[in-house]
């Protein structure tokens, strides 16, 4: 939320905590805030802030980071943490492409955590 929880230092601290206490394979979603109900006086989260949070999380070593509530953005997709290729392309909750084979990246065979059957 703009001005409420978008401080880069706090985001970095949170990401390091997640990595150290839960693991680097835990998915992390940064969802875009849109004004409604009692918070109509605040602006929507700028795309640049979401991208900054994404980059901080990736630099912190988290492997599966996503941006949500921004359909069509490249960071709502899943990429292989080893080779960097697109594994799952999605728009919102719709999967457009799936490049996993038996729970592995079809390009480099890296195991991707999850339930794939």
Short mmCIF file of C-alpha atoms in Angstrom, two decimals:
data_model
loop_
_atom_site.label_atom_id
_atom_site.label_comp_id
_atom_site.label_asym_id
_atom_site.label_seq_id
_atom_site.Cartn_x
_atom_site.Cartn_y
_atom_site.Cartn_z
CA UNK A 1 0.00 0.00 0.00
CA UNK A 2 1.63 3.28 -1.05
CA UNK A 3 3.24 4.94 1.95
CA UNK A 4 2.19 2.13 4.30
CA UNK A 5 4.27 -0.96 3.53
CA UNK A 6 6.37 -0.14 0.47
CA UNK A 7 9.67 0.76 2.15
CA UNK A 8 12.53 -1.01 0.29
CA UNK A 9 14.51 -1.66 3.49
CA UNK A 10 11.48 -3.31 5.13
CA UNK A 11 10.83 -5.37 2.02
CA UNK A 12 14.46 -6.55 2.00
CA UNK A 13 14.28 -7.42 5.71
CA UNK A 14 11.07 -9.41 5.14
CA UNK A 15 12.59 -11.27 2.19
CA UNK A 16 15.69 -12.22 4.16
CA UNK A 17 13.50 -13.44 7.03
CA UNK A 18 11.46 -15.57 4.62
CA UNK A 19 14.60 -17.06 3.08
CA UNK A 20 16.24 -17.80 6.44
CA UNK A 21 13.14 -19.09 8.26
CA UNK A 22 10.92 -20.64 5.60
CA UNK A 23 13.24 -21.24 2.64
CA UNK A 24 14.15 -19.82 -0.75
CA UNK A 25 11.54 -21.90 -2.60
CA UNK A 26 8.50 -20.40 -0.85
CA UNK A 27 6.39 -18.40 -3.31
CA UNK A 28 6.13 -14.69 -2.54
CA UNK A 29 3.41 -12.55 -4.11
CA UNK A 30 3.39 -8.76 -4.20
CA UNK A 31 -0.19 -7.78 -5.00
CA UNK A 32 -1.13 -4.39 -6.36
CA UNK A 33 -3.28 -2.36 -4.00
CA UNK A 34 -6.31 -0.67 -5.52
CA UNK A 35 -8.29 1.92 -3.57
CA UNK A 36 -11.64 0.83 -2.17
CA UNK A 37 -13.95 1.08 0.84
CA UNK A 38 -12.11 2.93 3.65
CA UNK A 39 -8.86 3.37 1.74
CA UNK A 40 -10.24 5.23 -1.26
CA UNK A 41 -8.02 8.20 -0.43
CA UNK A 42 -4.84 6.27 -1.33
CA UNK A 43 -3.56 5.75 -4.89
CA UNK A 44 -3.08 2.33 -6.47
CA UNK A 45 0.37 0.81 -6.02
CA UNK A 46 2.64 2.14 -8.77
CA UNK A 47 3.88 -0.61 -11.11
CA UNK A 48 7.44 0.60 -10.51
CA UNK A 49 7.10 -0.09 -6.75
CA UNK A 50 5.89 -3.63 -7.42
CA UNK A 51 8.81 -4.21 -9.81
CA UNK A 52 11.21 -2.82 -7.21
CA UNK A 53 9.83 -5.20 -4.57
CA UNK A 54 10.15 -8.10 -7.04
CA UNK A 55 13.80 -7.24 -7.73
CA UNK A 56 14.59 -6.93 -4.02
CA UNK A 57 13.10 -10.38 -3.38
CA UNK A 58 15.04 -11.96 -6.24
CA UNK A 59 18.28 -10.25 -5.09
CA UNK A 60 17.58 -11.64 -1.61
CA UNK A 61 17.69 -15.14 -3.08
CA UNK A 62 13.99 -16.00 -3.27
CA UNK A 63 13.34 -18.21 -6.30
CA UNK A 64 9.60 -17.87 -6.90
CA UNK A 65 8.47 -14.25 -6.72
CA UNK A 66 5.34 -12.90 -8.36
CA UNK A 67 3.43 -9.69 -8.97
CA UNK A 68 -0.34 -9.97 -8.65
CA UNK A 69 -3.38 -7.84 -9.50
CA UNK A 70 -1.61 -6.66 -12.66
CA UNK A 71 -2.84 -9.04 -15.40
CA UNK A 72 -0.43 -9.54 -18.26
CA UNK A 73 2.70 -8.44 -16.39
CA UNK A 74 5.73 -10.64 -17.07
CA UNK A 75 6.34 -11.16 -13.33
CA UNK A 76 3.07 -13.05 -12.85
CA UNK A 77 4.73 -15.95 -14.70
CA UNK A 78 6.94 -18.71 -13.28
CA UNK A 79 10.54 -18.90 -14.47
CA UNK A 80 13.09 -21.66 -13.89
CA UNK A 81 15.43 -20.63 -11.05
CA UNK A 82 18.32 -22.44 -12.79
CA UNK A 83 18.11 -21.56 -16.50
CA UNK A 84 15.69 -18.60 -16.30
CA UNK A 85 13.35 -19.84 -19.03
CA UNK A 86 9.59 -19.36 -18.87
CA UNK A 87 7.93 -22.37 -17.25
CA UNK A 88 4.35 -21.28 -16.64
CA UNK A 89 2.79 -18.35 -18.48
CA UNK A 90 -0.38 -17.00 -16.93
CA UNK A 91 -2.75 -14.08 -17.02
CA UNK A 92 -4.51 -13.79 -13.70
CA UNK A 93 -5.60 -17.31 -12.77
CA UNK A 94 -5.47 -18.64 -16.33
CA UNK A 95 -2.50 -20.76 -17.39
CA UNK A 96 -1.55 -20.03 -21.00
CA UNK A 97 1.59 -22.18 -21.25
CA UNK A 98 3.07 -24.94 -19.11
CA UNK A 99 6.65 -26.04 -19.81
CA UNK A 100 7.05 -28.49 -16.94
CA UNK A 101 7.64 -32.16 -17.57
CA UNK A 102 7.16 -34.48 -14.58
CA UNK A 103 7.75 -31.58 -12.16
CA UNK A 104 10.93 -30.46 -13.90
CA UNK A 105 11.94 -27.65 -16.22
CA UNK A 106 11.66 -29.09 -19.73
CA UNK A 107 14.74 -27.09 -20.78
CA UNK A 108 17.31 -27.92 -18.07
CA UNK A 109 15.57 -30.61 -15.95
CA UNK A 110 15.71 -28.53 -12.73
CA UNK A 111 13.22 -29.88 -10.19
CA UNK A 112 10.47 -27.34 -9.54
CA UNK A 113 8.78 -27.69 -6.13
CA UNK A 114 5.02 -28.20 -6.20
CA UNK A 115 2.28 -30.71 -6.82
CA UNK A 116 2.12 -31.21 -10.57
CA UNK A 117 -0.31 -34.10 -11.04
#
